[in-house]
Amino acid sequence: MKTKEVKIINQGLEDEMEVWGYQPCLWKRILVGVGAVCSGGLLLLLLYWLPEWGVKSTCTHTSLRNAHTLLLRTTDEFKQWFRAKVHVMSAPGRKPFDSLDPQPTAQLPNGDGEHGISEGHHGKFAHREPVQIHCFTHHSTKYYWNDLIQNFEFYKGLEDVKVSCASIHSDHSSGLSKTLQDYRTLFFGENEIAVIVPSLFKLLIKEVLNPFYIFQLFSVILWSAEDYYYYATAIVIMSAISIATSLYTVKKQYVMLHDMVAAHSVVRVSVCRGNKDIEHAMSTELVPGDVIVIPANGMIMPCDAALIHGTCIVNESMLTGESVPVTKTSLPSSGEEAAMSYDMEEHKRHTLFCGTQVIQTRFYAGELVKAVVIRTGFSTEKGQLVRSILYPKPTDFKLYRDAYLFLLCLVGVAGIGFIYTIVLSVMNKVPAKTIIIESLDIVTITVPPALPAAMTAGIVYAQRRLKRVGIFCISPQRINMCGQLNLVCFDKTGTLTEDGLDLWGIQRAEGGSFSPPESDAAKESLVDSPFVACMATCHSLTKIEGELSGDPLDLKMFSGTGWILEEPTEEETALHNPIMPTVVRPPKHAVPEANQNNPLTQNMDLSELSSCEIGIVRQFPFSSALQRMSVVVRKLGEKHMDAYLKGAPEVVASLCKQHTVPQSFTETLETYTRQGFRVIALAHRQLESKLSWHKVQNLSRDLIETNMEFLGLIIMQNKIKEETAGVLCELRQADIRTLMVTGDNMLTAISVARDCGMVRAHERVIIADAVPPKDFHPASITWRYTENPAQTIKDNQTVEINLEEEEEEEEEEAYDKQVTQQEQSYHFAVNGKTFAVITEHFPQLIQKLVLRATVFARMAPDQKTQLVEILQSIDYTVGMCGDGANDCGALKRAHSGISLSELEASVASPFTSSTSNISCVPNLIREGRAALITSFCVFKFMALYSIIQYLSVTLLYSILSNLGDFQFLFIDIAIILIIAFTMSLNPSWKELVRRRPPSSLISGPLLCSVLTQILTCLVFQVLAFLLVRQQSWYETWTPQSDACNVSSSSPSHSLNVTSPHDHKNIRNYENTTLFYVSSFQYLAVAIVFSKGKPFRQPSYKNWPFMLSCICLYIFLLLIMLYPVPAIDSFLEIVCVPHDWRVTLVIIVFVNAAVSFMLEILILDIILWRLVFRGNQGLNRPTECPSASADAPQEANNHWGSSFLSWLFCQKNKPPSVRYMHLALKLQDDADWPPRPSTVTYASEPQSHMSNPL
């Protein structure tokens, strides 16, 4: 038997999917049509809700090549199904980058041929035989059939042809012809990120076809058939309000996104055609390979493009959240870097991204600033961001999955009632119409129609409270997830620490040794020094509207010199050969001390003073991969040029002549980084005199950034924000793990982690330092313990450590002493390079490592996202807090992303805080916990409401009676809706506690709670039902009955039968009794379930809820003890003796007391504390609990816990989450954590530990 063909598309990407091919089948369609007619359209609804069934029931399986319909399934944990229609496109070629020239010899660069085009049947492409290409569109991405790989693929842009930087300059810099542009448009479509706002009608249909609203429609039709018009109308009004609110919210979000995207999506651009021709066109016409001219006054980029001529200053805040303008330089055209394949991530310093704003451009000698279009439309960086907002991944939260399971249980209960009603009715010879209506009615009673509205209320209230404390939410469903957070990752700069840096001081190096630190770099004695010249020139600052702008570090460094920056005007640049496009010079009063007493210099004029002026000839921008930037400059009057370099100290030292680097370099650097300072190193090199300006423009940076002379260190201070330490302490006390994920230096990060309390004083930090395989040596990890001052730690390279034997023995002894308390005394620290090596070569170690890793330094943006995914894979509920700068991916991927940036990048984050510190994190978790507990309370209450009503109706069905229309109305509107909407108003508890709310409805405590309350209600309803029938005054009720003034004569005990005066038999003693008892039961369970501490404020502080309960209690007691004829008539209640009313009061109060005792005593005290607490607070499984309880109490607890654990099958049950399971395994692992200075090699299947170095 042939297996069904399944292919994978987008392999290895986030939206990877399996795809199957199908073609229509006539007989299946006829069968479905018949089924749809017979089921009254319900079958069509079912196939609409389940795309997989929809396709399989109307089509037969075929190969992808011949498919008319595709069935797609995501490969992630959600396994979502989609269907897509295959279209056929006619084109003169199969791929967008194919040449259209039949004669390959006459080919223009970029694949365009020189030939005449006749406008025939196929328009511009009449000379080519058109080919048929199968394609389909899914989530705004178009996929095309590829015969070679026998699968569908999508085209991103120019990167698909693996062009090198040099070939972009040589083959793609002249632009496309109109013919080739039109051809590529067939594949790439219009260059527009089109957010189509659906019409209200479409949104309405989609909303109304929700299974829940279909069920409501069924309920309303059923109630109307029973003449329950009032309640049916109330439900219709509620549903209409709910649908209207939902439509308004969804429409508003679409419009907001559309406006945000459309604001600058269509602009006029200048496009190069051939070498010289420039024409104006709309940006929607652009395709990959087009060459556009960037105007001098800037523009909003309509696509992703690689800069090939000139320099641009760009504001990328829309994309990265960083408001600091970035300088973009042209792609390298020669050298090693130019031979590399163009990669958008690697060459982002040369790439202009869609949606970012080019503020201004710089060009030389009249040359235009040009860029080659790389990607267009939804393939661009901005397009991907918009796609992730338009098609978000479903929120995977146990609460919602369990809610459906719980509803299925209720449907099961309804099924029992359904069968019971039919059997009972048939036995009592009830008419068929009544049997159908009453048996279906039991289903509508069991599944409460107001459940979603009540569940949403708690989240809406939480959203409102968050707004009051300055936290804005674009994904309300995630508020509940915040209540489960047990790990939060923090960015460092701008999140834990202040955004800006302060210049603490400088330490110059002279003659191979360090001078003492100096606090003032603007001293007159230093004006002529290469150190200050490097500080004044080695930056990417620019003037925008007269104001200096650029990286905050560069700004602080430059302002520390006191120098002045001047940029030439466009006219000057065009008129002169621009040898010095940007000039820096010292302030007018600054004169070197050596010249101060010289009579000649005392009368210096301005032109002589300008001898310190330095022109910046070429700039190599900062690269996070290289961790450095450099400039080539020429001092006024000098014949030679100089190169200045600044960057990470370890990198700069490795590029310098060894004799110029002070011997105490490592110790000095470590001294500063341990104290949390950010250290930048400077270097200088005098270039050969023969180097001309033009030669410098073509040199690769590798040739310049070598053989430098070490100048010294700049020490910057990055202060920790005031709120940081307090917030982290609060999170630690609540047993919420905290991590730091930063792009900064390792030792600086560890120092900040210690200062802010993330790593405590007595805890050791183990640095994992990995190197990839090289020269037949396998990949290895060296483990270094930072506490030992004899160790030399470097951020980006492995250092051989030769310890003396005595030191080694001491270290081993210290280690052995530590083993017993090792559980709570160590943290791992990992840098980006090590993280990459471990994920690739040590996959078996990565989960062990992240379980105890606290500091992640030098992490790239995609590595931050990868880390979040790894943490989620071991069942952590992860929060991410960053300032949006390079955290967008991680903010989106985390269960709860909190952006401290109010810029447009925050649209990628579910939460945005208006306060720029981390105090928003505990606020969000508190509100999340309150909202989560509220959801549980409301769900339990609504479940109990439906079960209580189900019990009442089932008991009344046994005597062929039911609740009256107005009784239903009173219960559902006056009691249930008011209580459900006010019980959600409890604010969050004022502090975070260690205990975590349950994440699942199907958990021991919650199920016990619901089941005990159901049993209690059942017992008291049955008791009241049986007791009323045992009363001496009981008889079959008739309009003439007057039990209130019953005589002492013997009553009739005949069974209640349907009377001609009341065909529904609503008015009877059983109905009245059960109505009173059940009304009080609703209130009792509402109060019992409305829990306060430790996650919410107590219920007595929720005055709307308390007021509602008190008013309802008073009203019910009044109508019960002192009947009002008008109310009795309205509610169809009959008069009963006063003694029975008093008995009912006793029954309802005993019922309330039993409910309260069961919930508080048995569940909250016994079960929760002794049985289920084992599943709580094991977030730091290796930390010992505080031993504050006395021994006898502990023994009792242990005995009680053992017995109850055995009773509830909890004994020796392994932890339900992976990180706890992993932590327990590691406790028994004698080789973990690795010993100091050991090396782990990747060659063995099991990691091998070598002896200490």
Coordinates of C-alpha atoms in Angstrom, one line a residue, residues 331-671:
L331 CA 28.9 47.2 1.4
P332 CA 32.6 46.3 1.2
S333 CA 33.6 45.9 -2.4
S334 CA 37.1 44.4 -1.9
G335 CA 39.0 42.2 0.5
E336 CA 38.0 39.1 2.4
E337 CA 34.7 40.6 3.6
A338 CA 33.6 41.4 0.1
A339 CA 34.1 37.7 -0.9
M340 CA 31.6 36.6 1.8
S341 CA 28.0 35.9 0.8
Y342 CA 25.7 38.8 1.6
D343 CA 23.7 38.0 4.8
M344 CA 21.2 40.5 6.2
E345 CA 22.1 39.8 9.8
E346 CA 25.9 39.8 9.3
H347 CA 25.8 42.9 7.1
K348 CA 23.1 44.8 9.0
R349 CA 25.5 47.8 9.3
H350 CA 25.3 48.1 5.5
T351 CA 21.6 47.4 5.2
L352 CA 18.7 49.9 5.3
F353 CA 15.6 48.2 6.7
C354 CA 12.1 48.7 5.6
G355 CA 10.1 51.2 7.8
T356 CA 13.3 52.8 9.2
Q357 CA 13.9 56.5 8.6
V358 CA 16.9 57.7 6.7
I359 CA 17.6 61.0 8.4
Q360 CA 20.3 62.2 6.2
T361 CA 22.9 61.0 3.7
R362 CA 26.5 61.8 2.9
F363 CA 28.1 61.4 -0.5
Y364 CA 31.4 62.4 -2.1
A365 CA 32.1 64.5 -5.2
G366 CA 28.5 64.5 -6.4
E367 CA 28.1 60.7 -6.3
L368 CA 24.6 59.6 -5.6
V369 CA 23.8 57.5 -2.5
K370 CA 22.5 54.2 -3.9
A371 CA 21.1 51.0 -2.5
V372 CA 20.2 47.6 -4.1
V373 CA 16.8 46.3 -3.1
I374 CA 17.2 43.0 -1.3
R375 CA 13.7 42.2 0.0
T376 CA 10.2 43.6 -0.5
G377 CA 6.7 43.3 1.0
F378 CA 6.1 40.8 3.7
S379 CA 9.6 39.3 3.3
T380 CA 11.2 42.5 4.8
E381 CA 12.1 42.8 8.5
K382 CA 9.1 45.0 9.0
G383 CA 6.9 42.7 7.0
Q384 CA 7.9 39.7 9.2
L385 CA 7.1 41.8 12.3
V386 CA 3.6 42.7 10.9
R387 CA 3.0 39.0 10.0
S388 CA 3.8 37.9 13.5
I389 CA 1.2 40.4 14.8
L390 CA -1.4 39.4 12.1
Y391 CA -1.0 35.7 12.6
P392 CA 0.2 35.1 16.2
K393 CA 0.9 31.7 17.6
P394 CA -2.0 30.5 19.7
T395 CA -1.6 31.1 23.4
D396 CA -0.7 27.7 24.9
F397 CA -2.0 27.8 28.4
K398 CA -3.2 24.9 30.4
L399 CA -6.2 26.8 31.8
Y400 CA -7.9 27.1 28.4
R401 CA -7.2 23.5 27.4
D402 CA -8.5 22.3 30.8
A403 CA -11.6 24.6 30.4
Y404 CA -12.6 22.6 27.3
L405 CA -12.0 19.3 29.1
F406 CA -14.1 20.5 32.0
L407 CA -16.9 21.5 29.6
L408 CA -16.7 18.1 28.0
C409 CA -17.2 16.6 31.5
L410 CA -20.3 18.9 31.9
V411 CA -21.5 17.7 28.5
G412 CA -21.1 14.1 29.8
V413 CA -23.1 15.0 32.9
A414 CA -25.7 16.6 30.5
G415 CA -25.8 13.3 28.5
I416 CA -26.7 11.4 31.7
G417 CA -29.5 13.9 32.4
F418 CA -30.6 13.7 28.7
I419 CA -31.0 9.9 28.9
Y420 CA -32.6 10.0 32.4
T421 CA -35.2 12.6 31.1
I422 CA -36.1 10.5 28.1
V423 CA -36.5 7.3 30.1
L424 CA -38.5 9.0 32.8
S425 CA -40.7 10.8 30.3
V426 CA -41.4 7.7 28.3
M427 CA -42.3 5.8 31.5
N428 CA -44.7 8.5 32.4
K429 CA -46.2 8.6 28.8
V430 CA -45.2 12.3 28.2
P431 CA -45.9 13.6 24.6
A432 CA -42.9 13.3 22.2
K433 CA -42.6 17.1 21.7
T434 CA -42.2 17.6 25.5
I435 CA -39.7 14.8 25.7
I436 CA -37.5 16.3 23.0
I437 CA -37.7 19.9 24.4
E438 CA -37.1 18.9 28.1
S439 CA -34.3 16.4 27.3
L440 CA -32.5 19.0 25.2
D441 CA -33.2 21.7 27.9
I442 CA -31.1 19.7 30.4
V443 CA -28.1 20.1 28.0
T444 CA -28.5 23.9 27.9
I445 CA -28.8 24.0 31.7
T446 CA -25.6 22.0 32.2
V447 CA -23.3 24.0 29.9
P448 CA -23.7 27.6 31.1
P449 CA -24.2 30.1 28.2
A450 CA -22.7 33.0 30.2
L451 CA -19.4 31.2 30.9
P452 CA -17.1 33.0 28.3
A453 CA -18.5 36.4 29.2
A454 CA -17.9 35.8 32.9
M455 CA -14.4 34.4 32.3
T456 CA -13.4 37.4 30.2
A457 CA -14.7 39.9 32.8
G458 CA -11.8 39.1 35.2
I459 CA -9.2 39.6 32.5
V460 CA -10.8 42.9 31.4
Y461 CA -10.8 44.2 35.0
A462 CA -7.1 43.1 35.4
Q463 CA -6.3 45.0 32.1
R464 CA -7.9 48.1 33.5
R465 CA -5.9 47.9 36.8
L466 CA -2.7 47.4 34.8
K467 CA -3.5 50.5 32.8
R468 CA -3.8 52.4 36.0
V469 CA -0.2 51.5 37.0
G470 CA 1.1 52.3 33.5
I471 CA 1.2 48.9 32.0
F472 CA -0.5 48.6 28.6
C473 CA -1.5 45.3 27.1
I474 CA -2.2 44.3 23.5
S475 CA -2.8 40.6 24.2
P476 CA -5.2 40.3 27.2
Q477 CA -5.2 36.5 27.2
R478 CA -1.6 36.6 28.3
I479 CA -2.5 38.3 31.6
N480 CA -3.5 34.9 33.1
M481 CA -0.1 33.5 31.9
C482 CA 1.7 36.2 33.9
G483 CA 0.3 34.6 37.0
Q484 CA 2.3 31.4 36.3
L485 CA 5.7 33.0 35.6
N486 CA 8.4 31.2 37.5
L487 CA 11.4 32.7 35.6
V488 CA 12.1 36.2 34.3
C489 CA 14.9 37.1 31.9
F490 CA 16.2 40.7 32.1
D491 CA 18.2 42.7 29.7
K492 CA 20.9 44.7 31.5
T493 CA 21.6 48.0 29.9
G494 CA 18.6 50.3 30.2
T495 CA 16.6 47.7 32.1
L496 CA 18.6 46.7 35.3
T497 CA 21.0 49.6 34.9
E498 CA 20.6 53.2 33.7
D499 CA 20.4 53.7 30.0
G500 CA 23.4 56.1 29.7
L501 CA 26.9 55.7 30.8
D502 CA 29.0 58.2 32.7
L503 CA 32.7 58.7 32.0
W504 CA 34.4 57.6 35.3
G505 CA 37.9 58.1 34.1
I506 CA 40.7 57.1 31.7
Q507 CA 43.9 55.1 32.2
R508 CA 46.6 55.7 29.6
A509 CA 49.3 53.3 28.7
E510 CA 52.8 54.6 28.0
G511 CA 56.0 52.6 27.4
G512 CA 54.3 49.3 28.0
S513 CA 52.8 50.2 31.5
F514 CA 49.7 51.9 32.8
S515 CA 49.8 55.5 34.1
P516 CA 47.6 56.3 37.2
P517 CA 43.9 56.7 36.4
E518 CA 42.8 60.2 35.5
S519 CA 39.3 61.6 35.8
D520 CA 39.5 64.5 33.3
A521 CA 40.2 63.8 29.6
A522 CA 39.7 67.4 28.7
K523 CA 42.9 68.6 30.5
E524 CA 44.9 71.0 28.4
S525 CA 48.0 68.8 28.8
L526 CA 46.3 66.0 26.9
V527 CA 45.0 68.0 23.9
D528 CA 47.8 66.9 21.7
S529 CA 47.9 63.3 22.9
P530 CA 46.9 60.4 20.5
F531 CA 44.6 59.1 23.4
V532 CA 42.4 62.2 23.3
A533 CA 42.6 62.3 19.5
C534 CA 41.2 58.7 19.5
M535 CA 38.4 59.7 21.9
A536 CA 37.5 62.7 19.7
T537 CA 37.5 60.8 16.3
C538 CA 36.7 57.1 16.9
H539 CA 32.9 57.3 17.0
S540 CA 29.9 57.4 14.7
L541 CA 28.5 60.7 15.9
T542 CA 26.7 63.1 13.5
K543 CA 24.9 66.4 13.7
I544 CA 21.2 66.3 13.1
E545 CA 19.6 69.8 13.1
G546 CA 22.6 71.2 14.9
E547 CA 22.5 68.6 17.7
L548 CA 25.1 65.9 18.2
S549 CA 23.4 62.5 17.8
G550 CA 24.6 58.9 18.1
D551 CA 25.4 56.1 20.4
P552 CA 25.2 57.2 24.1
L553 CA 28.6 55.7 24.8
D554 CA 30.1 57.7 21.9
L555 CA 28.4 60.8 23.1
K556 CA 29.7 60.5 26.6
M557 CA 33.2 59.8 25.3
F558 CA 33.3 62.7 22.9
S559 CA 31.8 65.2 25.4
G560 CA 34.5 64.1 27.9
T561 CA 37.1 65.5 25.5
G562 CA 35.4 68.9 25.2
W563 CA 36.1 68.9 21.5
I564 CA 33.9 70.3 18.8
L565 CA 32.5 68.4 15.7
E566 CA 31.9 70.1 12.5
E567 CA 30.3 68.6 9.3
P568 CA 30.7 70.2 5.9
T569 CA 27.6 71.3 4.0
E570 CA 26.5 69.6 0.8
E571 CA 27.8 72.5 -1.3
E572 CA 31.3 72.1 0.2
T573 CA 31.2 68.4 -0.4
A574 CA 30.3 68.9 -4.0
L575 CA 32.8 71.7 -4.7
H576 CA 35.9 70.2 -3.1
N577 CA 37.6 66.9 -3.2
P578 CA 36.3 65.9 0.2
I579 CA 39.4 64.7 2.0
M580 CA 38.0 65.8 5.4
P581 CA 34.2 65.3 5.3
T582 CA 33.9 65.6 9.1
V583 CA 36.3 67.7 11.2
V584 CA 36.9 67.6 15.0
R585 CA 38.9 70.2 16.8
P586 CA 39.6 71.2 20.4
P587 CA 37.8 74.3 21.9
K588 CA 39.4 77.6 21.1
H589 CA 40.8 78.2 24.6
A590 CA 42.6 74.8 24.7
V591 CA 46.3 75.2 24.0
P592 CA 48.9 72.6 24.9
E593 CA 50.7 73.6 28.1
A594 CA 54.1 73.4 26.4
N595 CA 53.1 76.4 24.3
Q596 CA 51.6 78.5 27.0
N597 CA 54.7 80.4 27.9
N598 CA 55.9 80.8 24.4
P599 CA 55.6 84.4 23.3
L600 CA 54.9 83.3 19.7
T601 CA 51.9 81.2 20.7
Q602 CA 50.4 83.9 23.0
N603 CA 49.4 85.9 19.9
M604 CA 48.3 82.9 17.9
D605 CA 45.5 83.7 15.5
L606 CA 42.7 81.2 14.8
S607 CA 44.3 79.7 11.7
E608 CA 47.3 78.7 13.7
L609 CA 45.2 77.3 16.5
S610 CA 43.5 75.1 14.0
S611 CA 46.6 72.9 13.7
C612 CA 44.9 70.5 16.1
E613 CA 42.0 69.9 13.7
I614 CA 41.5 66.3 12.6
G615 CA 39.5 65.2 9.6
I616 CA 37.8 61.8 9.6
V617 CA 38.7 60.3 6.2
R618 CA 37.1 56.9 6.5
Q619 CA 35.0 55.1 9.1
F620 CA 34.6 51.4 9.8
P621 CA 31.4 51.2 11.8
F622 CA 31.1 49.2 15.1
S623 CA 30.4 45.5 14.4
S624 CA 29.0 43.4 17.3
A625 CA 30.6 40.4 15.7
L626 CA 34.1 42.0 15.6
Q627 CA 33.4 44.0 18.8
R628 CA 35.3 47.0 17.6
M629 CA 35.2 50.1 15.3
S630 CA 37.9 52.1 13.7
V631 CA 38.5 55.3 11.8
V632 CA 41.2 56.6 9.4
V633 CA 42.0 60.3 10.0
R634 CA 44.4 63.0 8.9
K635 CA 45.6 65.8 11.1
L636 CA 45.7 69.2 9.5
G637 CA 49.1 69.8 8.0
E638 CA 50.3 66.2 8.4
K639 CA 51.3 64.2 5.3
H640 CA 50.5 60.8 6.7
M641 CA 47.2 59.4 7.9
D642 CA 46.5 57.8 11.3
A643 CA 44.2 54.9 12.2
Y644 CA 42.4 54.8 15.6
L645 CA 40.6 51.8 17.0
K646 CA 38.3 51.3 19.9
G647 CA 36.5 48.2 21.2
A648 CA 36.3 45.4 23.7
P649 CA 39.6 45.4 25.6
E650 CA 40.5 41.7 24.9
V651 CA 39.9 42.3 21.1
V652 CA 41.9 45.5 21.0
A653 CA 44.8 44.0 22.9
S654 CA 44.9 41.1 20.5
L655 CA 45.3 43.5 17.5
C656 CA 48.1 45.5 19.2
K657 CA 51.9 44.9 19.2
Q658 CA 52.5 42.9 22.3
H659 CA 55.2 45.1 23.7
T660 CA 52.8 48.1 23.8
V661 CA 50.2 46.2 25.9
P662 CA 51.0 46.6 29.6
Q663 CA 51.9 43.4 31.5
S664 CA 49.3 44.2 34.1
F665 CA 46.5 44.5 31.4
T666 CA 44.5 41.4 32.5
E667 CA 44.7 42.3 36.2
T668 CA 43.7 45.9 35.6
L669 CA 40.9 45.0 33.3
E670 CA 39.6 42.4 35.8
T671 CA 39.7 44.9 38.6

